[in-house]
XYZ file of C-alpha atoms in Angstrom:
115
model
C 91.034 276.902 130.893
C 93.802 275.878 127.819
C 95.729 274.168 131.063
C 93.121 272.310 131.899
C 92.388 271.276 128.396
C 95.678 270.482 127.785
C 96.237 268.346 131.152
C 92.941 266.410 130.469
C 90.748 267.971 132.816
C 87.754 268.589 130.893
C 85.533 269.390 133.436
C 87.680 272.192 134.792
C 88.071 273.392 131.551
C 84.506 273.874 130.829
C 84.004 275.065 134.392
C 86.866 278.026 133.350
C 85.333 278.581 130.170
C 82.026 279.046 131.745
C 83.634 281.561 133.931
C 85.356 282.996 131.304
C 81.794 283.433 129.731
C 80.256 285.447 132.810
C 83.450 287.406 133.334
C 83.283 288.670 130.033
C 79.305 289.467 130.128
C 80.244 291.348 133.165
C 82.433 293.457 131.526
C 80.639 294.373 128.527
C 77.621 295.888 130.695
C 80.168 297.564 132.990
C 81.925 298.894 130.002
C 78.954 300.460 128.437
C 77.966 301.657 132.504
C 74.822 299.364 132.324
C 76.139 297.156 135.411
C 72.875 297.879 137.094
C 70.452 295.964 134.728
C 72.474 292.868 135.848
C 72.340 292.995 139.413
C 69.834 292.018 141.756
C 68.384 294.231 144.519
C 71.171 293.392 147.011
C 73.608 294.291 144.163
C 74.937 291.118 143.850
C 75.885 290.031 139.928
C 73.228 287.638 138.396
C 73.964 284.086 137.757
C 74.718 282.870 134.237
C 71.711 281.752 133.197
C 70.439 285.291 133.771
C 73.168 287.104 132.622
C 72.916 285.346 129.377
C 68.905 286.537 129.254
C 70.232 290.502 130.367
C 72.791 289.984 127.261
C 70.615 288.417 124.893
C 67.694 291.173 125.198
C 70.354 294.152 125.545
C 70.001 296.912 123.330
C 73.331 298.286 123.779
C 75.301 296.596 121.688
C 74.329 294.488 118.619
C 74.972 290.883 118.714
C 75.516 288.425 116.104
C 73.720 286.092 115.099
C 75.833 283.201 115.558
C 76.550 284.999 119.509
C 72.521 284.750 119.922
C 73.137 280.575 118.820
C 76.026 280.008 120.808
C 75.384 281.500 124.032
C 72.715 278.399 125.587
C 75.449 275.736 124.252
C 78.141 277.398 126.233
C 76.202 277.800 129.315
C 74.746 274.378 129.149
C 78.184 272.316 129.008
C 79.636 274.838 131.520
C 76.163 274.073 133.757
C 76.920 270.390 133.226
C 80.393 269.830 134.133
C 79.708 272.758 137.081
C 76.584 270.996 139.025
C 76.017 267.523 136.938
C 76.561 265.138 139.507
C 77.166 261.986 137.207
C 78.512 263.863 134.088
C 82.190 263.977 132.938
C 83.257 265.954 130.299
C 85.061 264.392 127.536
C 87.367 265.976 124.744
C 84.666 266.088 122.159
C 82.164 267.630 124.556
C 85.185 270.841 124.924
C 86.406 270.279 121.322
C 82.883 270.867 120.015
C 81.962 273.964 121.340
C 85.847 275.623 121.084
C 84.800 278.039 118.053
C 81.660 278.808 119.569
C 83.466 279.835 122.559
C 85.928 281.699 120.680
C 83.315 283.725 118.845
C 81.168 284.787 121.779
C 83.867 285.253 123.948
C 85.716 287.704 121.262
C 82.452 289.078 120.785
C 81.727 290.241 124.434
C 85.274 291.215 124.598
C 84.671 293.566 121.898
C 81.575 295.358 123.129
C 83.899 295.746 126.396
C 86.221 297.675 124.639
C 88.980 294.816 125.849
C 89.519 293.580 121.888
């Protein structure tokens, strides 16, 4: 993710930062041995969108608020630069949503018992 950044790439670097994102909500419900609620019935892991939803309405952990916020943003630019067809991501577009990926990221971390 900070190589592609740094080399310019700003689509894979919101692609990795997406992944980043669902790696990390992976390990917070294996961490707290909750893996099940985010698996479908061939026990394949959800996609993002729905791992975001499992996270959001989790009772195991207490998010924060700004975590509840950021979450959508995240997933949206990551969506964009993942499947949008005619969209390029820019600096701003990755420089914008750097603390917000920070504090979630951190965050889910943390409830992993990885922080």
């Amino acid at each position: 993710m900070n190589g592609s950044f740094t080399a310019g790439w700003f689509d894979a670097c919101a692609v990795m930062m997406r992944k980043l994102l669902e790696i990390s909500l992976i390990e917070a419900f294996e961490a707290k041995n909750i893996a099940a609620k985010i698996k479908d019935p061939n026990g394949d892991y959800f996609q993002l969108t729905d791992l975001i939803t499992a996270a959001l309405a989790e009772t195991a952990w207490t998010l924060s608020r700004n975590a509840k916020k950021y979450l959508p943003q995240l997933r949206d630019v990551g969506h964009q630069s993942a499947h949008g067809r005619y969209y390029h991501a820019r600096i701003e577009d990755i420089e914008r949503i750097r603390p917000e990926c920070r504090i979630v990221i951190e965050e889910f971390l943390h409830h992993a018992g990885l922080l």
